[in-house]
Coordinates of C-alpha atoms in Angstrom, one line a residue:
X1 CA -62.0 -78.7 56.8
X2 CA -65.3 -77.0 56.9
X3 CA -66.0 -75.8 53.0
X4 CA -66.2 -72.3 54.2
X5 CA -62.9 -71.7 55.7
X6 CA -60.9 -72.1 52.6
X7 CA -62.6 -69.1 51.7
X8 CA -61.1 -65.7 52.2
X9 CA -62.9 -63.3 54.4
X10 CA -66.1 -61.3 53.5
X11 CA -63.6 -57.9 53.6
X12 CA -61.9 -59.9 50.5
X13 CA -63.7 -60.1 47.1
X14 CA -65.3 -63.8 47.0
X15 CA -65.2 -63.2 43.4
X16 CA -63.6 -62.0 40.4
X17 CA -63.3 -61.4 37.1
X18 CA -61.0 -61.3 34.3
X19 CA -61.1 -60.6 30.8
X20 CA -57.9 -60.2 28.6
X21 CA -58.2 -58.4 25.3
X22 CA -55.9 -59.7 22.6
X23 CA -55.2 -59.5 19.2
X24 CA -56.5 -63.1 18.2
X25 CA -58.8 -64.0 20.8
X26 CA -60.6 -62.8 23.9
X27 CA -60.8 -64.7 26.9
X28 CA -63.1 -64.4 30.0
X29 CA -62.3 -65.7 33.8
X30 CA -64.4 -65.8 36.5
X31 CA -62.5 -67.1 40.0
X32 CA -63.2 -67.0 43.7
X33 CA -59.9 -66.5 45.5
X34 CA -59.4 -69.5 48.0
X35 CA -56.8 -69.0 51.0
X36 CA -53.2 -69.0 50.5
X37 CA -53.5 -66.7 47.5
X38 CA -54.5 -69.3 44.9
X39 CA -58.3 -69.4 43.1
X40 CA -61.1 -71.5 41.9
X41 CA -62.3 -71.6 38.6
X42 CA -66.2 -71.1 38.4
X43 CA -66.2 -70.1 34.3
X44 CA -63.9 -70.5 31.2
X45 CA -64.4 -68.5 27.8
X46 CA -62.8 -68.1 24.8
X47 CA -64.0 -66.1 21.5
X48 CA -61.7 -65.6 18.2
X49 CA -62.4 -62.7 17.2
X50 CA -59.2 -61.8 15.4
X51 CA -59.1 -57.9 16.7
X52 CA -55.4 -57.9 14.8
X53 CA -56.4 -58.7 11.6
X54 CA -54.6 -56.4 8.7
X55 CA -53.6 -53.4 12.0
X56 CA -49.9 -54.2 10.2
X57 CA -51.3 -53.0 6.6
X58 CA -54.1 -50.4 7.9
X59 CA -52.5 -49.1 11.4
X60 CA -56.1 -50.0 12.8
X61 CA -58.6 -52.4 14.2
X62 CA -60.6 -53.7 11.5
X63 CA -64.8 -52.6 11.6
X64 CA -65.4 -55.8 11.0
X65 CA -62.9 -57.3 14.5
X66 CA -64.2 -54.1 16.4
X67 CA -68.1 -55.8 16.4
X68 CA -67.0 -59.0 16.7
X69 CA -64.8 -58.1 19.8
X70 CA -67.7 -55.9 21.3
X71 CA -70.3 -58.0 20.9
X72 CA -67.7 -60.8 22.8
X73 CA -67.3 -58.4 26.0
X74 CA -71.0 -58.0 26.0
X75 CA -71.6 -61.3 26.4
X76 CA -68.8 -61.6 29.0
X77 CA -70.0 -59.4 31.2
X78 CA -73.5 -61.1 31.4
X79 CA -71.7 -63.7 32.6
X80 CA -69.9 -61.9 35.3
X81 CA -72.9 -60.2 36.3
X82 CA -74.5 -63.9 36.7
X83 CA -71.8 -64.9 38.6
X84 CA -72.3 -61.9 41.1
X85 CA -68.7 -61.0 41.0
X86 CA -67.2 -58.4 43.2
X87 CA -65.1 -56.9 40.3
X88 CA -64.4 -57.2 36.9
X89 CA -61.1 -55.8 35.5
X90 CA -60.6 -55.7 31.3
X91 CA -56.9 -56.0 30.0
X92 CA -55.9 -55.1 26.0
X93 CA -53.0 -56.2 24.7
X94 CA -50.8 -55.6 21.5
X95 CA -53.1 -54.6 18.3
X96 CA -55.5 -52.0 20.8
X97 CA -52.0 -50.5 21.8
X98 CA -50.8 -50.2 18.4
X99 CA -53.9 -49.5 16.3
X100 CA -54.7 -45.8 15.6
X101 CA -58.7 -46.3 16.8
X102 CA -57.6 -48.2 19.3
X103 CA -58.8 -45.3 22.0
X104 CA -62.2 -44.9 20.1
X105 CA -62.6 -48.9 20.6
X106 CA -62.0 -47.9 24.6
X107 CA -64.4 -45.3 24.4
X108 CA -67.0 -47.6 22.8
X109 CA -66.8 -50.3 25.0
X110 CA -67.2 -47.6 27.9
X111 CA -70.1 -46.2 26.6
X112 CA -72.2 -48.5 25.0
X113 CA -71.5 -51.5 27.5
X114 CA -69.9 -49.8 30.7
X115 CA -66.5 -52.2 30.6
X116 CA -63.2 -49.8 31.4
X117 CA -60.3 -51.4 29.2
X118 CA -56.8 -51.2 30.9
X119 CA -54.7 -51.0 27.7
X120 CA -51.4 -52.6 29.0
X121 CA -47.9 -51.9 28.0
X122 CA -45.3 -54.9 26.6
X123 CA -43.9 -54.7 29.9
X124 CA -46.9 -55.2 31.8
X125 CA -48.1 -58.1 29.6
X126 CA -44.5 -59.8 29.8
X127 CA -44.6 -59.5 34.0
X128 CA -48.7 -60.9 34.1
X129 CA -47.1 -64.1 31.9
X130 CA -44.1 -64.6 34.4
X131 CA -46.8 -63.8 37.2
X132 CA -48.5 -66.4 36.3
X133 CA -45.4 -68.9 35.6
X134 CA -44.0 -68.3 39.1
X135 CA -46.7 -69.5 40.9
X136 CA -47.2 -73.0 38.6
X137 CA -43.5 -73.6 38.6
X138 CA -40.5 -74.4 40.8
X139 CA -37.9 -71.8 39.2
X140 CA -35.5 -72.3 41.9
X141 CA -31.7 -72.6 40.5
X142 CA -33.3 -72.4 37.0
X143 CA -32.0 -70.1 34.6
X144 CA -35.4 -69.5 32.7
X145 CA -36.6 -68.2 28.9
X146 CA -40.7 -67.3 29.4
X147 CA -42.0 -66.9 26.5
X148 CA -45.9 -65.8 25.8
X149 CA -46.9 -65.3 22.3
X150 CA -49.9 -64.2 21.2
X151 CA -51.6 -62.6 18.0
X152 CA -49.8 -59.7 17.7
X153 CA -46.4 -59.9 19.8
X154 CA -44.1 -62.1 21.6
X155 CA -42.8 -61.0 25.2
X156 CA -39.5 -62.8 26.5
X157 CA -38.6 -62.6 30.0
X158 CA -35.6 -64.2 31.0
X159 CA -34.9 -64.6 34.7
X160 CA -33.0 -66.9 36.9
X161 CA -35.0 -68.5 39.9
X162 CA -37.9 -65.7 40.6
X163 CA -35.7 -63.2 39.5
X164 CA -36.2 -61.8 36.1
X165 CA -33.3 -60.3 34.8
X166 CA -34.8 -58.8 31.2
X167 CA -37.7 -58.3 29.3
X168 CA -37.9 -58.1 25.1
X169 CA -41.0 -57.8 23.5
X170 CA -41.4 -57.9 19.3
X171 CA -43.9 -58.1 17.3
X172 CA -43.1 -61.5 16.1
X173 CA -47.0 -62.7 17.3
X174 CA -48.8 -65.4 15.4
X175 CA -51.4 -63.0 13.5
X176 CA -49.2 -60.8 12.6
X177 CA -46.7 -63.2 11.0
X178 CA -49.2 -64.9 9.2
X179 CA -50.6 -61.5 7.4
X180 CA -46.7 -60.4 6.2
X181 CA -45.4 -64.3 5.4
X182 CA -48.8 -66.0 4.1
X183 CA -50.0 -69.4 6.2
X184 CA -49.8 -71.5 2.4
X185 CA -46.2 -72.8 2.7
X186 CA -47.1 -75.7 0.6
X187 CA -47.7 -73.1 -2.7
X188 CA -44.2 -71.5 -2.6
X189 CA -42.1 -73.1 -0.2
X190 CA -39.3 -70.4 -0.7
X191 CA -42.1 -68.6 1.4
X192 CA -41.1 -70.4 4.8
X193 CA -37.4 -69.6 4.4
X194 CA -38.3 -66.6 4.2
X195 CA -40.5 -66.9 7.6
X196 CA -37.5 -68.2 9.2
X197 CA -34.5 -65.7 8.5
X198 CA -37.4 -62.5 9.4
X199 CA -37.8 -64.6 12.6
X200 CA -34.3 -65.0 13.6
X201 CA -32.9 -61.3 12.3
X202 CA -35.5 -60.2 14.9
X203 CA -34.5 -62.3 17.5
X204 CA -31.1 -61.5 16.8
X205 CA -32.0 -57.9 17.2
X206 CA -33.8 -58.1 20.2
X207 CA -31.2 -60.2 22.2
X208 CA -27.7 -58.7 21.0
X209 CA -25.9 -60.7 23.6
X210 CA -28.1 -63.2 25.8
X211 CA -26.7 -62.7 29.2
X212 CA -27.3 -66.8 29.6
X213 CA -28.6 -69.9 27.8
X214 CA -31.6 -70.8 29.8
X215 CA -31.8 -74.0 31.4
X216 CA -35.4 -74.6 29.9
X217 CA -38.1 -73.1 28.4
X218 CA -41.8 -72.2 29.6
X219 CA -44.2 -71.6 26.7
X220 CA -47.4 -69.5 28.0
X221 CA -50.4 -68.7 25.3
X222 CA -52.6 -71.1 22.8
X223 CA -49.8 -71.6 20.5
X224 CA -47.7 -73.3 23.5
X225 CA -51.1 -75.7 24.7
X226 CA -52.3 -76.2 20.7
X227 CA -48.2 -77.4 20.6
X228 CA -48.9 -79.7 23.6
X229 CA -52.4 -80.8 22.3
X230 CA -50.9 -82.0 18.8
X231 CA -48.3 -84.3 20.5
X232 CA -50.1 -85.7 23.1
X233 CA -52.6 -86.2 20.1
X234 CA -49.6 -88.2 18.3
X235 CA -48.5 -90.3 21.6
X236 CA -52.4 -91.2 22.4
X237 CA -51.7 -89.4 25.5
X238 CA -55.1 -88.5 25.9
X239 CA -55.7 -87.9 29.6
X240 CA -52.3 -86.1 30.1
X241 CA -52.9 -82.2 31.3
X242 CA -51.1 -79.4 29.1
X243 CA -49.5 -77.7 32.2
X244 CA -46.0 -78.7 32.9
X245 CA -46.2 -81.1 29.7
X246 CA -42.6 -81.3 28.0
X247 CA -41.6 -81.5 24.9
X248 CA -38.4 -81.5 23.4
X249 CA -36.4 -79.1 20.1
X250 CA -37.0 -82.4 18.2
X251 CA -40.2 -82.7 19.3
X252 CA -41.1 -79.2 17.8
X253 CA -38.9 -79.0 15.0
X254 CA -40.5 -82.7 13.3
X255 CA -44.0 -81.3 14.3
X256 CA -43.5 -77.7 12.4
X257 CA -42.2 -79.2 9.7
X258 CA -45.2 -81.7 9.2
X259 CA -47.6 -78.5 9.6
X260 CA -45.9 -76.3 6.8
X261 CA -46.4 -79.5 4.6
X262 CA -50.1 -79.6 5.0
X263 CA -52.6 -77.2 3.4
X264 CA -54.5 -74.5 6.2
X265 CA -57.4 -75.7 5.2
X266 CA -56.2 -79.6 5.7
X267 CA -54.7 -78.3 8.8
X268 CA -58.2 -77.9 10.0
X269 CA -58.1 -81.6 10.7
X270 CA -54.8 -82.2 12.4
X271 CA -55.8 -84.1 16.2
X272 CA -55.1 -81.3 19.0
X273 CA -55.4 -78.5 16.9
X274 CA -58.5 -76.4 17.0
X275 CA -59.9 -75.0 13.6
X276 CA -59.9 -71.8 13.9
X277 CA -56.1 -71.5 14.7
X278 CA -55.3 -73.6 11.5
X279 CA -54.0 -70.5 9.5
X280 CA -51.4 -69.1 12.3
X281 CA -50.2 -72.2 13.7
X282 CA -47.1 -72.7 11.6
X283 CA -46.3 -69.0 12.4
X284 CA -46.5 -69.5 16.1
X285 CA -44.8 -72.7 16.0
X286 CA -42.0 -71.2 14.1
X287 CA -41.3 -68.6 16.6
X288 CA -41.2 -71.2 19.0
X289 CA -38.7 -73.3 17.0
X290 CA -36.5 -69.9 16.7
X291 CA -36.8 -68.7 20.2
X292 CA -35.2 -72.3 21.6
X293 CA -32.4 -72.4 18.9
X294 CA -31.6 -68.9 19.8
X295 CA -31.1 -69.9 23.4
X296 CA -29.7 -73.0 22.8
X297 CA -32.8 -74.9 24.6
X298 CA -33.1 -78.3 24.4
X299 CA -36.4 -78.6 26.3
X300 CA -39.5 -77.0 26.8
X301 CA -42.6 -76.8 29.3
X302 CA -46.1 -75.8 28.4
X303 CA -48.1 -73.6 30.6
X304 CA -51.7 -73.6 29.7
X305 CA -52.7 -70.3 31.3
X306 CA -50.8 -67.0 31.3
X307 CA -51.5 -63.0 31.4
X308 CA -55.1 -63.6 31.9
X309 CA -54.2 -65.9 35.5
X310 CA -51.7 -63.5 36.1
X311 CA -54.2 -60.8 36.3
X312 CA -56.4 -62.6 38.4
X313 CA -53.3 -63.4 40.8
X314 CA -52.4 -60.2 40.8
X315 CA -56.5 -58.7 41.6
X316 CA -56.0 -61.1 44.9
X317 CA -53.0 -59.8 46.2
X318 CA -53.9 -56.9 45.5
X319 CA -57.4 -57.1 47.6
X320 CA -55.4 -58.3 50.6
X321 CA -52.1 -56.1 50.3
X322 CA -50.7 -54.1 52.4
X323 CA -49.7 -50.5 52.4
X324 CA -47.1 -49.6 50.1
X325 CA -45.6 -47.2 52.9
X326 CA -45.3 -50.0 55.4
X327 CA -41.3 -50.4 56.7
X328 CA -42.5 -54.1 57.6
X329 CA -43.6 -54.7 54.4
X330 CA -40.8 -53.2 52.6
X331 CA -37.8 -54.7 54.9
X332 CA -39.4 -58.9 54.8
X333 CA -39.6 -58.1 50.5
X334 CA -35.5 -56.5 50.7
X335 CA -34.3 -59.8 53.4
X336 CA -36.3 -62.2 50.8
X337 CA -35.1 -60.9 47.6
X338 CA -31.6 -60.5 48.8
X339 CA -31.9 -63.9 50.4
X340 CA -32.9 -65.3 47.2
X341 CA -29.9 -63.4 45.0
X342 CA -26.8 -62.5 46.6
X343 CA -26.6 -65.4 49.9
X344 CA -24.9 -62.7 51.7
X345 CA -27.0 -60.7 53.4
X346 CA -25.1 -60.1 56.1
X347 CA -22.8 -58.3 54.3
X348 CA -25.9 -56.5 52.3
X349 CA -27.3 -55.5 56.4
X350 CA -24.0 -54.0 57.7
X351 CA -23.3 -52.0 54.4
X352 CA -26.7 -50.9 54.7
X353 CA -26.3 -49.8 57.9
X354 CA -22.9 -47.8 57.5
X355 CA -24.1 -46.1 54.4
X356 CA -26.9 -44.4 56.7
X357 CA -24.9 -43.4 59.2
X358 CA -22.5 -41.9 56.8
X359 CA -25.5 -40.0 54.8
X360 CA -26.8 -38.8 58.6
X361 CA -24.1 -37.0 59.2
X362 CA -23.8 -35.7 55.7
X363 CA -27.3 -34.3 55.0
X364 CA -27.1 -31.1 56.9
X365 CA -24.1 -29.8 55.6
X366 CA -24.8 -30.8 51.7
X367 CA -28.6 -30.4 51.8
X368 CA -29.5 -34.2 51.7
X369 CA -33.1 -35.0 51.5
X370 CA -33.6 -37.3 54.3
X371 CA -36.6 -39.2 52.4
X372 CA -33.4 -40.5 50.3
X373 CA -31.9 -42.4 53.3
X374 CA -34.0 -45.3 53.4
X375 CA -33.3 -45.8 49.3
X376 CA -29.7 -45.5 49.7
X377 CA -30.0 -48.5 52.4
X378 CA -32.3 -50.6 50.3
X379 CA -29.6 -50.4 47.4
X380 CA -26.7 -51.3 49.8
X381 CA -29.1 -54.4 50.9
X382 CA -29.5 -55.3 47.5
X383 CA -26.1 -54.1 45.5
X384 CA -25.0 -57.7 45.0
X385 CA -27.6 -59.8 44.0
X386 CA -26.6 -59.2 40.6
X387 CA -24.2 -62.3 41.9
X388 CA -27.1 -64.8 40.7
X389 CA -26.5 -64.0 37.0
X390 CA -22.7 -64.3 37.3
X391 CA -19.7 -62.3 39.3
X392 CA -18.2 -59.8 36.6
X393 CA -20.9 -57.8 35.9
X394 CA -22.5 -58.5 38.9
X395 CA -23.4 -54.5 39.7
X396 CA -25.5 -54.1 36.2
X397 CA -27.5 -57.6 36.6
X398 CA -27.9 -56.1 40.1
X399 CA -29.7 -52.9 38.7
X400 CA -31.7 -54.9 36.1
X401 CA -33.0 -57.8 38.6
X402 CA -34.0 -54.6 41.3
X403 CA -35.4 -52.5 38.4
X404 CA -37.5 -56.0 37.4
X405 CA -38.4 -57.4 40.8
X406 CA -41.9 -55.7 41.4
X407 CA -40.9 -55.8 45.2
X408 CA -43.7 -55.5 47.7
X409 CA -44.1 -51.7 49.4
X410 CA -41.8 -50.2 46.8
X411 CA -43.5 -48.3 44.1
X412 CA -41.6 -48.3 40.1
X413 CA -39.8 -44.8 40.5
X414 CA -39.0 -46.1 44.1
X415 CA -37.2 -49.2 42.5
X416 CA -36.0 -47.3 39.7
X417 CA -33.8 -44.8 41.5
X418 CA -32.6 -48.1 44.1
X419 CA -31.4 -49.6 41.0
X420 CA -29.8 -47.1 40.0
X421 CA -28.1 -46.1 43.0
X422 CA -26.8 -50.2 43.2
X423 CA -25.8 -50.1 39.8
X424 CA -22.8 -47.7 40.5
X425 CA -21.7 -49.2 43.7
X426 CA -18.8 -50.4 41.4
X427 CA -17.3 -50.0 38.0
X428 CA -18.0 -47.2 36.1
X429 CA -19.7 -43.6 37.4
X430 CA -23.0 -42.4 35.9
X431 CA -22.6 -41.5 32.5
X432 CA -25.2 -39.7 30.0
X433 CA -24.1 -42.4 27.7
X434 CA -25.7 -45.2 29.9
X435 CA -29.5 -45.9 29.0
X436 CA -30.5 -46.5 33.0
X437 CA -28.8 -43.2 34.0
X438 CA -30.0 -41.1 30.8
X439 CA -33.9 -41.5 31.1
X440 CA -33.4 -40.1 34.8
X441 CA -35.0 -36.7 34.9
X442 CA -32.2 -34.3 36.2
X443 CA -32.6 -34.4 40.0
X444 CA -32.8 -38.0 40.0
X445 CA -29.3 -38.0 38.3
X446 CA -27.8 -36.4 40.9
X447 CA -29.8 -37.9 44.1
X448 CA -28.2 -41.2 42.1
X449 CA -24.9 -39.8 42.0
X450 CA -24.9 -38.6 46.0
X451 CA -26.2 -41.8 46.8
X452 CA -23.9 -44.0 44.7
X453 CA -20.8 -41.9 46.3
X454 CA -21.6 -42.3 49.8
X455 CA -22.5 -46.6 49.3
X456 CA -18.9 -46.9 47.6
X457 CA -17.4 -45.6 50.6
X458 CA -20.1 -47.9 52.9
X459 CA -18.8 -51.2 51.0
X460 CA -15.2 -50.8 51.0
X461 CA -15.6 -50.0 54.7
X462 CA -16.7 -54.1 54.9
X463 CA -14.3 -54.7 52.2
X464 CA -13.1 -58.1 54.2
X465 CA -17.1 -59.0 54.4
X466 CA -16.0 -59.9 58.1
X467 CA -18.0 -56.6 59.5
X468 CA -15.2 -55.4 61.4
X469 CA -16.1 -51.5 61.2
X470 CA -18.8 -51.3 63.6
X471 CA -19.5 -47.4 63.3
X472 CA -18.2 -44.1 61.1
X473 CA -17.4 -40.8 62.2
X474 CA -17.2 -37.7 60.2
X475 CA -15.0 -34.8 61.1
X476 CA -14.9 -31.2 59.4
X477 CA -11.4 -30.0 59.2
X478 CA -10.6 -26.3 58.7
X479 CA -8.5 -25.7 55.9
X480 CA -7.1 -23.0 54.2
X481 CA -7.4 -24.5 51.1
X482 CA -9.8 -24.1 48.2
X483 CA -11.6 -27.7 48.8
X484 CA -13.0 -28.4 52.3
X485 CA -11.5 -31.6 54.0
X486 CA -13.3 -34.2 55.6
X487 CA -12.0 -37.3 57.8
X488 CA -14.0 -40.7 57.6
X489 CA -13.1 -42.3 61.2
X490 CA -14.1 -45.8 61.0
X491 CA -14.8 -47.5 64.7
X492 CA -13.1 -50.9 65.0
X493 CA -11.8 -53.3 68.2
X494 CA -8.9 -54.2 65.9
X495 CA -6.9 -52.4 63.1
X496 CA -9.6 -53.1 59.9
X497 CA -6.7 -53.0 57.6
X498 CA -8.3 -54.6 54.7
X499 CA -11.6 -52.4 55.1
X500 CA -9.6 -49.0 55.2
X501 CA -7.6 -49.9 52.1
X502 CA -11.2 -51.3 50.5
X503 CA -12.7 -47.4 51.5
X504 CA -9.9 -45.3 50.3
X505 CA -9.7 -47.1 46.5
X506 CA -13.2 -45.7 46.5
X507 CA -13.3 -42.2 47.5
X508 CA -12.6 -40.7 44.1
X509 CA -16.2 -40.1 43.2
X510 CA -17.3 -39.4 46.9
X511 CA -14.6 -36.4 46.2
X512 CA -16.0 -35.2 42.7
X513 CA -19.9 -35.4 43.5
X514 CA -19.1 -33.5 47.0
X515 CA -16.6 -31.2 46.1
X516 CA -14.6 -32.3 49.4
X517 CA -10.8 -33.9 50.2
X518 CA -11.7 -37.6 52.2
X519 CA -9.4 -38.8 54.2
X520 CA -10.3 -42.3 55.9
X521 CA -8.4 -43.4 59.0
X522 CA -8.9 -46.0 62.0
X523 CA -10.5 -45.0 65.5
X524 CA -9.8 -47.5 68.0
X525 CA -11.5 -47.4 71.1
X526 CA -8.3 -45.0 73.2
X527 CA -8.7 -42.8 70.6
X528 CA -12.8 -42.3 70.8
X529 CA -13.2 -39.5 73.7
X530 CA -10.5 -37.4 71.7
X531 CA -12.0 -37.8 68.4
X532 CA -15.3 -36.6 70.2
X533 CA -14.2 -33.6 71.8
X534 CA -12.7 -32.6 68.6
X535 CA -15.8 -33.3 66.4
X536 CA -17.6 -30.8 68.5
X537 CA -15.6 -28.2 68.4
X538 CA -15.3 -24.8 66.9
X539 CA -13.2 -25.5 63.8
X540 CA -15.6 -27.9 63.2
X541 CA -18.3 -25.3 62.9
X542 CA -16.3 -23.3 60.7
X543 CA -15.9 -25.8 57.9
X544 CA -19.4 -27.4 58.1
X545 CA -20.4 -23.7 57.3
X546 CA -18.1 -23.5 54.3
X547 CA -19.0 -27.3 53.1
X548 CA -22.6 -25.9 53.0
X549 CA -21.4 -23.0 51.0
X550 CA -19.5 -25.1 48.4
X551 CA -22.7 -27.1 48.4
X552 CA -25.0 -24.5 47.8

């Protein structure tokens, strides 16, 4: 193939660059995106200029890290600017997100050397690392720890397949630990013990109740390749790459305790281990070492790059995206995901489909914004892939994977209310007392609430999964009672038994959130032209305009 048609097109940046901002080193990429999504290296660069240092004693970035770091950008950007790239985006990490002078640092590298810092959340970091892990690994089947550590925090994503199911970050990074617990372990040995319990009552902290012990896992940051470095250094493997290099619990465990042994400034010596990472290596190591016995992993795998080469994954797609408001977009991202989850789709599709024909015929009457329609239909399409993590709790890994899933065309708020509205298909109704459901603002809450209601009915109307309901009906009875009535007629060749008896065990919270009596009964084909005429008619009318009143 001609050299030039691996290339993407001239509308495409031909090159990019990346520079990621963190709290023990700064790192430059420059790339040129090749076709299928992937990249190119053209230049590598690395500076330590240990922006972290003392931000847990003095709340800021140190003067001293501040000119370091700046000086380190300006020199980046020279290089950039040599490479003729098409754009250059700047990512900080933990200590310019914690330190108090943090924004003055933006401001300053703004002014005096026209570089716009991104100061990332936790979040953000933890998704760029697992960015980059998906697309170096094979995660299918795999239950999955990521960890990336760094200077100042370690993010944890746990996810099974491409699915992550939670995020913890802590501040459990490799600087930081070193500054509160010393890097000496050979001068009071107590010292390490004490590194060791702080590690684990933070781990313990941050993961309560691990939702699964991973089959494996992926290391991404220095302290995971230095790890890599040191025991290829002691097998003479030489000429074996850090990515996708294994190495087991013992592996790690014999190797940490020969480093606390040794002096930092002996450590300076040690084969695989560069010298200026001498001081923090038994911290990172350590949280390593704690991180796979609190998972109960046996093995892990190194991944040599990480939020930096997710960033510049992420600056590709973005350059060839499509618009977040495209419906083809957004339905091939809900038929994959749900593909990948639940391996029921079907059952996901004809849900979906009975849930918007339901809210149709309700949003008249009880003021329904029709803009909501098309979320209640991606939750029903997505309510059970919680299924992946395991059955019981299926409907809150279900929110949690939709809520983590960065799925293409849907914006965050987009996926937050979809998880939401999937997370109460079963089980319990929104409470103030659930986290997910609190940090709604109010008229999200009850767009959540409408839309949960109407997709408990949708499911237990395919109760049997067999999609024997092929089409609902609503009718407005008059009553001379207090609560307005409503009849569910559910369309079927033969008598859906199973799905009527599925529908009415679920019409409790349908009742409270509208204010209405639902009855749910079979309409069989003789019975169709009656139910029609009937539908239409003038009593009808009369208790559409009181449903509208009790709405109001």
């Amino acid at each position: 193939m001609d050299e030039k048609q691996i290339y993407f097109s001239k509308d495409i940046a031909h090159r990019l660059a990346a520079i990621d901002i963190g709290s023990n080193s700064v790192r430059l990429m420059v790339a040129e995106p090749l076709r299928g999504g992937n990249y190119r290296i053209l230049d590598e660069e690395r500076e330590s200029t240990r922006l972290g240092r003392n931000l847990g004693t003095t709340g800021g970035l140190s003067p001293e890290s501040v000119e370091l770091t700046l000086t380190a950008l300006r020199r980046f950007k020279q290089i950039a600017t040599g490479f003729q790239v098409d754009e250059l985006r700047t990512i900080a990490t933990c200590a310019v997100r914690e330190a108090s002078n943090g924004p003055d640092f933006c401001r300053r590298a703004l002014d005096e050397l026209g570089i716009e810092i991104e100061v990332i959340s936790a979040d953000k970091e933890a998704r760029l690392a697992f960015y980059s892990v998906q697309r170096a690994f094979d995660l299918t089947g795999k239950n999955v720890v990521v960890a990336d550590i760094g200077g100042g925090s370690t993010e944890l994503v746990l996810a099974s397949g491409n699915a992550i199911e939670a995020i913890h970050t802590s501040p459990l990074g490799a600087v930081r630990l070193t500054e509160i617990f010393g890097s000496d372990f050979t001068v009071d040995p107590k010292a390490y013990a004490v590194l060791i319990d702080g590690i684990d009552r933070r781990l313990r902290k941050l993961t309560k109740k691990p939702i699964f012990f991973p089959h494996l896992l992926i290391g991404s940051g220095g302290t995971f390749t230095a790890l890599a470095e040191m025991i290829m250094a002691q097998k003479g493997q030489y000429d074996v790459p850090a990515r996708g290099y294994s190495v087991t619990r013992a592996e790690v465990s014999h190797l940490l305790d020969r480093l606390r042994k040794i002096p930092p400034k002996n450590r300076r010596s040690v084969t695989g281990l560069a010298p200026d990472r001498a001081d923090i290596i038994v911290a990172g190591i350590a949280v390593i070492d704690r991180i796979m016995a609190r998972f109960k992993v046996n093995l892990l795998q190194v991944h040599n790059r990480g939020v930096r080469d997710g960033l510049v994954l992420t600056m590709i797609d973005q350059s060839s995206s499509i618009s977040t408001d495209d419906p083809q977009q957004r339905e091939a991202a809900l038929e994959r995901f749900a593909m990948a989850c639940s391996g029921e789709p079907a059952h996901g599709r004809h849900v979906a489909k009975l849930a918007g024909k339901i809210f149709t015929q309700l949003a008249e009457p009880f003021g329904l914004a029709v803009a909501d329609q098309p979320y209640l239909e991606a939750a029903a399409r997505l309510q059970d892939v919680g299924y992946l993590i395991n059955y019981d709790q299926h409907h809150k890994h279900s929110y949690h994977l939709i809520l983590n899933s960065n799925l293409s065309g849907f914006r965050p708020r987009e996926l937050e209310l979809i998880a939401n509205v999937a997370r109460y298909h079963r089980g319990a109704y929104p409470k103030q007392k659930h986290d997910n459901f609190r940090q709604l603002p109010p008229e999200d809450q009850q767009r959540v609430r409408q839309l949960a209601s109407i997709l408990r009915i949708a499911g237990g109307l395919d109760r049997s999964h067999s999609q024997q309901v092929t089409d609902v009906e609503l009718q407005w009875q008059a009553s001379d009672k207090a609560v307005p009535r409503l009849t569910l007629l559910a369309k079927a060749a033969e008598n859906p038994e199973v799905d009527i008896w599925g529908a009415r065990r679920r019409v409790e919270m349908f009742e409270t959130v509208f204010n209405c009596k639902l009855e749910i009964e079979w309409l069989d084909k003789s019975q169709a032209h009656n139910s029609s005429s009937n539908h239409a008619g003038e009593n009808g009318s009369e208790a559409k305009s009181a449903l509208r009143s009790e709405s109001a």
